[in-house]
GROMACS .gro file of C-alpha atoms in nm:
model
  291
    1MET     CA    1  -0.025   0.026  -0.022
    2LYS     CA    2   0.099   0.383  -0.075
    3ARG     CA    3   0.232   0.553   0.172
    4LEU     CA    4  -0.006   0.806   0.299
    5PRO     CA    5   0.059   1.189   0.241
    6PRO     CA    6   0.143   1.373   0.581
    7LEU     CA    7  -0.095   1.563   0.778
    8PRO     CA    8   0.047   1.888   0.767
    9ALA     CA    9   0.146   1.882   0.397
   10LEU     CA   10  -0.281   1.826   0.312
   11HIS     CA   11  -0.423   2.100   0.564
   12THR     CA   12  -0.133   2.252   0.349
   13PHE     CA   13  -0.315   2.178   0.083
   14LEU     CA   14  -0.676   2.229   0.232
   15VAL     CA   15  -0.561   2.656   0.304
   16THR     CA   16  -0.471   2.693  -0.001
   17ALA     CA   17  -0.735   2.613  -0.207
   18GLN     CA   18  -0.939   2.767  -0.010
   19HIS     CA   19  -0.729   3.102  -0.155
   20CYS     CA   20  -0.585   3.023  -0.426
   21ASN     CA   21  -0.267   3.172  -0.364
   22PHE     CA   22   0.024   3.134  -0.186
   23THR     CA   23   0.133   3.401  -0.041
   24ARG     CA   24  -0.249   3.495   0.175
   25ALA     CA   25  -0.211   3.084   0.242
   26GLY     CA   26   0.117   3.206   0.426
   27GLN     CA   27  -0.040   3.429   0.572
   28GLN     CA   28  -0.343   3.224   0.744
   29LEU     CA   29  -0.069   2.936   0.820
   30HIS     CA   30   0.223   3.223   0.935
   31ILE     CA   31   0.494   3.051   0.701
   32THR     CA   32   0.674   3.171   0.368
   33GLN     CA   33   0.509   3.186   0.030
   34GLY     CA   34   0.811   2.996  -0.088
   35ALA     CA   35   0.732   2.750   0.226
   36VAL     CA   36   0.394   2.658   0.125
   37SER     CA   37   0.480   2.562  -0.258
   38ARG     CA   38   0.745   2.341  -0.174
   39GLN     CA   39   0.514   2.167   0.076
   40ILE     CA   40   0.232   2.139  -0.286
   41ALA     CA   41   0.559   2.046  -0.477
   42ALA     CA   42   0.655   1.804  -0.266
   43LEU     CA   43   0.286   1.674  -0.194
   44GLU     CA   44   0.229   1.693  -0.573
   45GLN     CA   45   0.538   1.441  -0.592
   46HIS     CA   46   0.429   1.228  -0.312
   47LEU     CA   47   0.060   1.182  -0.551
   48GLY     CA   48   0.259   1.145  -0.865
   49TYR     CA   49   0.033   1.463  -1.084
   50ALA     CA   50  -0.057   1.820  -0.998
   51LEU     CA   51  -0.294   1.954  -0.777
   52PHE     CA   52  -0.272   2.361  -0.938
   53GLN     CA   53  -0.228   2.481  -1.203
   54ARG     CA   54   0.050   2.805  -1.188
   55GLN     CA   55  -0.079   3.067  -1.315
   56ALA     CA   56   0.048   3.409  -1.418
   57ARG     CA   57  -0.239   3.583  -1.183
   58GLY     CA   58  -0.264   3.269  -0.901
   59LEU     CA   59  -0.391   2.914  -0.895
   60SER     CA   60  -0.628   2.707  -1.022
   61LEU     CA   61  -0.684   2.317  -0.892
   62THR     CA   62  -0.637   2.100  -1.153
   63ARG     CA   63  -0.897   1.834  -1.204
   64GLU     CA   64  -0.725   1.592  -0.968
   65GLY     CA   65  -0.694   1.880  -0.745
   66GLN     CA   66  -1.125   1.940  -0.742
   67ASP     CA   67  -1.108   1.564  -0.644
   68TRP     CA   68  -0.895   1.547  -0.376
   69LEU     CA   69  -1.062   1.941  -0.242
   70PRO     CA   70  -1.361   1.755  -0.076
   71ARG     CA   71  -1.207   1.410   0.005
   72VAL     CA   72  -0.966   1.668   0.308
   73GLN     CA   73  -1.247   1.901   0.385
   74GLN     CA   74  -1.421   1.583   0.492
   75VAL     CA   75  -1.118   1.414   0.671
   76PHE     CA   76  -1.015   1.765   0.886
   77SER     CA   77  -1.402   1.768   0.922
   78LEU     CA   78  -1.360   1.472   1.122
   79ILE     CA   79  -1.113   1.496   1.289
   80GLU     CA   80  -1.179   1.819   1.457
   81GLN     CA   81  -1.536   1.661   1.529
   82GLY     CA   82  -1.333   1.398   1.708
   83VAL     CA   83  -1.156   1.721   1.940
   84ARG     CA   84  -1.522   1.824   1.993
   85GLU     CA   85  -1.675   1.468   2.159
   86VAL     CA   86  -1.351   1.336   2.313
   87GLY     CA   87  -1.287   1.638   2.489
   88GLY     CA   88  -1.562   1.616   2.734
   89ARG     CA   89  -1.661   1.885   3.003
   90SER     CA   90  -1.279   1.907   3.110
   91ALA     CA   91  -1.196   2.046   2.750
   92THR     CA   92  -1.270   2.434   2.762
   93LEU     CA   93  -1.527   2.559   2.514
   94GLN     CA   94  -1.490   2.785   2.219
   95LEU     CA   95  -1.703   3.039   2.195
   96LYS     CA   96  -1.720   3.290   1.872
   97ALA     CA   97  -1.892   3.599   1.868
   98PRO     CA   98  -1.944   3.945   1.714
   99THR     CA   99  -1.808   4.226   1.934
  100CYS     CA  100  -2.209   4.417   1.840
  101VAL     CA  101  -2.244   4.163   2.136
  102MET     CA  102  -1.987   4.170   2.359
  103ARG     CA  103  -2.219   4.449   2.648
  104TRP     CA  104  -2.436   4.224   2.645
  105LEU     CA  105  -2.227   3.868   2.615
  106LEU     CA  106  -1.939   3.960   2.795
  107PRO     CA  107  -2.066   4.006   3.190
  108ARG     CA  108  -2.281   3.724   3.133
  109LEU     CA  109  -1.966   3.491   3.077
  110MET     CA  110  -1.801   3.665   3.378
  111GLU     CA  111  -2.057   3.550   3.554
  112TRP     CA  112  -2.087   3.179   3.424
  113GLN     CA  113  -1.688   3.134   3.518
  114ALA     CA  114  -1.761   3.213   3.924
  115LEU     CA  115  -2.085   2.997   3.908
  116ARG     CA  116  -1.889   2.696   3.692
  117PRO     CA  117  -1.537   2.717   3.702
  118ASP     CA  118  -1.474   2.389   3.611
  119VAL     CA  119  -1.646   2.493   3.253
  120PRO     CA  120  -1.363   2.724   3.096
  121VAL     CA  121  -1.512   2.926   2.783
  122GLU     CA  122  -1.283   3.084   2.527
  123LEU     CA  123  -1.400   3.417   2.356
  124THR     CA  124  -1.330   3.516   2.023
  125THR     CA  125  -1.483   3.813   1.946
  126THR     CA  126  -1.469   3.928   1.540
  127VAL     CA  127  -1.647   4.168   1.296
  128GLN     CA  128  -1.852   3.932   1.170
  129HIS     CA  129  -2.205   3.793   1.205
  130GLY     CA  130  -2.214   3.512   1.092
  131VAL     CA  131  -1.967   3.138   1.138
  132ASP     CA  132  -1.930   2.830   0.973
  133LEU     CA  133  -1.888   2.569   1.263
  134ARG     CA  134  -1.702   2.305   1.056
  135ARG     CA  135  -1.438   2.447   0.914
  136GLU     CA  136  -1.338   2.756   1.206
  137GLY     CA  137  -1.334   2.521   1.488
  138PHE     CA  138  -1.582   2.689   1.744
  139ASP     CA  139  -1.801   2.477   1.925
  140ALA     CA  140  -2.111   2.736   1.985
  141ALA     CA  141  -2.149   3.118   1.831
  142VAL     CA  142  -2.360   3.396   1.872
  143VAL     CA  143  -2.427   3.519   1.510
  144TYR     CA  144  -2.680   3.866   1.383
  145GLY     CA  145  -2.901   3.880   1.182
  146ASP     CA  146  -3.148   3.674   0.981
  147ALA     CA  147  -3.185   3.342   1.130
  148PRO     CA  148  -2.955   3.094   1.042
  149ASN     CA  149  -3.069   2.751   0.838
  150HIS     CA  150  -2.756   2.590   0.770
  151GLY     CA  151  -2.860   2.212   0.954
  152LEU     CA  152  -2.776   2.418   1.288
  153ARG     CA  153  -2.979   2.354   1.637
  154VAL     CA  154  -3.016   2.767   1.671
  155ARG     CA  155  -3.165   2.881   1.994
  156LYS     CA  156  -3.329   3.254   1.924
  157LEU     CA  157  -3.173   3.480   2.196
  158PHE     CA  158  -3.380   3.878   2.132
  159ASP     CA  159  -3.420   4.063   1.879
  160GLU     CA  160  -3.312   4.403   1.762
  161GLN     CA  161  -3.434   4.695   1.844
  162LEU     CA  162  -3.338   5.048   1.808
  163THR     CA  163  -3.381   5.308   2.023
  164PRO     CA  164  -3.185   5.633   2.100
  165VAL     CA  165  -2.922   5.590   2.409
  166CYS     CA  166  -2.798   5.905   2.581
  167ALA     CA  167  -2.624   6.016   2.927
  168PRO     CA  168  -2.951   6.105   3.129
  169SER     CA  169  -2.635   6.452   3.238
  170LEU     CA  170  -2.783   6.525   2.903
  171ARG     CA  171  -3.095   6.443   2.875
  172GLN     CA  172  -3.144   6.703   3.194
  173GLY     CA  173  -2.892   6.959   3.043
  174PRO     CA  174  -2.941   7.273   2.860
  175LEU     CA  175  -3.082   7.135   2.573
  176PRO     CA  176  -3.343   6.944   2.692
  177LEU     CA  177  -3.456   6.568   2.511
  178GLN     CA  178  -3.780   6.636   2.484
  179GLN     CA  179  -3.958   6.615   2.143
  180VAL     CA  180  -3.780   6.384   1.840
  181GLU     CA  181  -3.657   6.743   1.631
  182ASP     CA  182  -3.467   6.878   1.972
  183LEU     CA  183  -3.236   6.589   1.797
  184ALA     CA  184  -3.088   6.869   1.575
  185ARG     CA  185  -2.882   7.031   1.818
  186HIS     CA  186  -2.677   6.720   1.943
  187MET     CA  187  -2.427   6.527   1.835
  188LEU     CA  188  -2.541   6.219   1.689
  189LEU     CA  189  -2.303   5.924   1.719
  190HIS     CA  190  -2.279   5.616   1.465
  191PRO     CA  191  -2.220   5.271   1.549
  192SER     CA  192  -2.123   5.222   1.169
  193ARG     CA  193  -2.037   5.411   0.883
  194ASP     CA  194  -2.389   5.357   0.669
  195GLU     CA  195  -2.537   5.564   0.937
  196HIS     CA  196  -2.815   5.346   0.862
  197ASP     CA  197  -2.928   5.295   1.178
  198TRP     CA  198  -3.026   5.619   1.280
  199ARG     CA  199  -3.189   5.650   0.957
  200LEU     CA  200  -3.421   5.400   1.016
  201TRP     CA  201  -3.471   5.503   1.342
  202LEU     CA  202  -3.617   5.843   1.229
  203GLN     CA  203  -3.833   5.702   0.931
  204ALA     CA  204  -3.975   5.511   1.202
  205ALA     CA  205  -4.052   5.801   1.453
  206GLY     CA  206  -4.153   5.997   1.074
  207VAL     CA  207  -3.942   6.246   1.110
  208THR     CA  208  -3.716   6.442   0.915
  209LEU     CA  209  -3.465   6.693   1.076
  210ALA     CA  210  -3.447   6.994   0.935
  211SER     CA  211  -3.079   7.061   1.036
  212GLN     CA  212  -2.839   6.820   1.197
  213GLY     CA  213  -2.577   6.876   1.405
  214PRO     CA  214  -2.218   6.728   1.435
  215LYS     CA  215  -2.212   6.406   1.465
  216GLN     CA  216  -1.953   6.145   1.469
  217HIS     CA  217  -1.893   5.818   1.327
  218PHE     CA  218  -1.754   5.472   1.532
  219GLU     CA  219  -1.661   5.084   1.421
  220THR     CA  220  -1.805   4.894   1.696
  221LEU     CA  221  -2.145   4.942   1.935
  222ASP     CA  222  -1.943   4.919   2.253
  223MET     CA  223  -1.752   5.271   2.122
  224ALA     CA  224  -2.052   5.453   2.094
  225MET     CA  225  -2.227   5.302   2.343
  226ALA     CA  226  -1.995   5.499   2.601
  227MET     CA  227  -1.922   5.832   2.400
  228ALA     CA  228  -2.312   5.811   2.448
  229ALA     CA  229  -2.253   5.712   2.833
  230GLN     CA  230  -1.946   6.039   2.889
  231GLY     CA  231  -2.243   6.267   2.770
  232THR     CA  232  -2.101   6.349   2.476
  233GLY     CA  233  -2.363   6.324   2.178
  234VAL     CA  234  -2.684   6.058   2.135
  235ALA     CA  235  -2.651   5.721   2.031
  236ILE     CA  236  -2.866   5.497   1.824
  237GLY     CA  237  -2.806   5.123   2.071
  238ASP     CA  238  -2.979   4.787   2.054
  239TRP     CA  239  -3.174   4.792   2.335
  240SER     CA  240  -3.153   4.477   2.379
  241LEU     CA  241  -2.770   4.423   2.413
  242ILE     CA  242  -2.731   4.802   2.673
  243GLY     CA  243  -3.012   4.688   2.963
  244ASP     CA  244  -2.779   4.693   3.231
  245ASP     CA  245  -2.666   5.043   3.143
  246LEU     CA  246  -3.035   5.107   3.137
  247ARG     CA  247  -3.068   4.996   3.473
  248GLY     CA  248  -2.725   5.122   3.584
  249GLY     CA  249  -2.816   5.428   3.500
  250ARG     CA  250  -2.523   5.496   3.274
  251LEU     CA  251  -2.750   5.557   3.007
  252CYS     CA  252  -3.086   5.634   2.938
  253MET     CA  253  -3.349   5.651   2.677
  254PRO     CA  254  -3.489   6.002   2.641
  255PHE     CA  255  -3.786   5.888   2.378
  256ALA     CA  256  -3.991   5.593   2.402
  257LEU     CA  257  -4.012   5.468   2.055
  258LYS     CA  258  -3.813   5.110   1.994
  259VAL     CA  259  -3.782   4.982   1.563
  260MET     CA  260  -3.741   4.588   1.524
  261THR     CA  261  -3.498   4.561   1.251
  262GLY     CA  262  -3.639   4.210   1.199
  263LYS     CA  263  -3.280   4.068   1.245
  264GLY     CA  264  -3.216   3.945   1.570
  265TYR     CA  265  -2.908   3.702   1.788
  266TYR     CA  266  -2.823   3.351   1.777
  267LEU     CA  267  -2.676   3.085   1.994
  268VAL     CA  268  -2.573   2.826   1.675
  269SER     CA  269  -2.464   2.489   1.741
  270GLN     CA  270  -2.423   2.147   1.629
  271ALA     CA  271  -2.744   1.953   1.626
  272LYS     CA  272  -2.609   1.662   1.804
  273GLY     CA  273  -2.302   1.513   1.960
  274LEU     CA  274  -2.275   1.811   2.205
  275PRO     CA  275  -2.037   1.791   2.616
  276PRO     CA  276  -2.238   1.820   2.802
  277GLY     CA  277  -2.059   2.125   2.969
  278LEU     CA  278  -2.150   2.299   2.650
  279VAL     CA  279  -2.528   2.235   2.672
  280GLU     CA  280  -2.525   2.397   3.015
  281LEU     CA  281  -2.366   2.666   2.904
  282LEU     CA  282  -2.636   2.688   2.600
  283ASP     CA  283  -2.884   2.630   2.825
  284TRP     CA  284  -2.766   2.908   3.085
  285LEU     CA  285  -2.691   3.173   2.765
  286GLU     CA  286  -3.020   3.101   2.639
  287GLY     CA  287  -3.217   3.172   2.960
  288GLN     CA  288  -3.016   3.515   3.114
  289ALA     CA  289  -3.171   3.616   2.710
  290GLY     CA  290  -3.492   3.588   2.862
  291LEU     CA  291  -3.456   3.791   3.188
   0.00000   0.00000   0.00000
């Protein structure tokens, strides 16, 4: 029987096939472009045929490479599944979540670790709103957007509900916020560059501001909320995520209107084969969202 190809070389092939570029594959693998090229060449020599066609503008898979790719993906998927299932209760759970949900999630994970130090959790934050559990190696993830539908177990945490928020001192200051038109006299804080959230809320309120004062954009919701809490201006935020700030008096709602966007936050995991500690964590987070 022919000697099997080495596993590291197969992993290099998988990453290179995803990018069709030696340089980007090397960046992901933290090795040089030349090292990637040499590993692929050695694998091709071992197999006896080419896996990639070298072209002036990049790479493309040969017919043999196209046949190999789904098989290699399946191999690494089975390995990842084995790591998850065999690790049992003692393994650190790997959780992924977008930065926009950190204001709600992080305090609850800290509370979970105090309650259950025997079930440690490692959190990875990202600006991405989705996840591919088969390829990314996470046990579970919080995702934002429409309800996922990819054969996963999905638990809805809450709907997105937009509403303006500010520091109590700003609401009661020399330019009080008594009606929506008063927003024209305050700095509007945008949690994204596209200003979509503010436009959506103002449209639902039936108001077009005759004039707008200064505005400031942020890369994350958390940064916008932090500036609002300092009295800098009025931010638009997700009511579901800032309950702790409202209850603690760091922020207040100058207007009662909350606008449903149709999007939501969901907790996703594989449908079966989950370690008991993960099931307990997901059940607990789902319960926290309902409080």
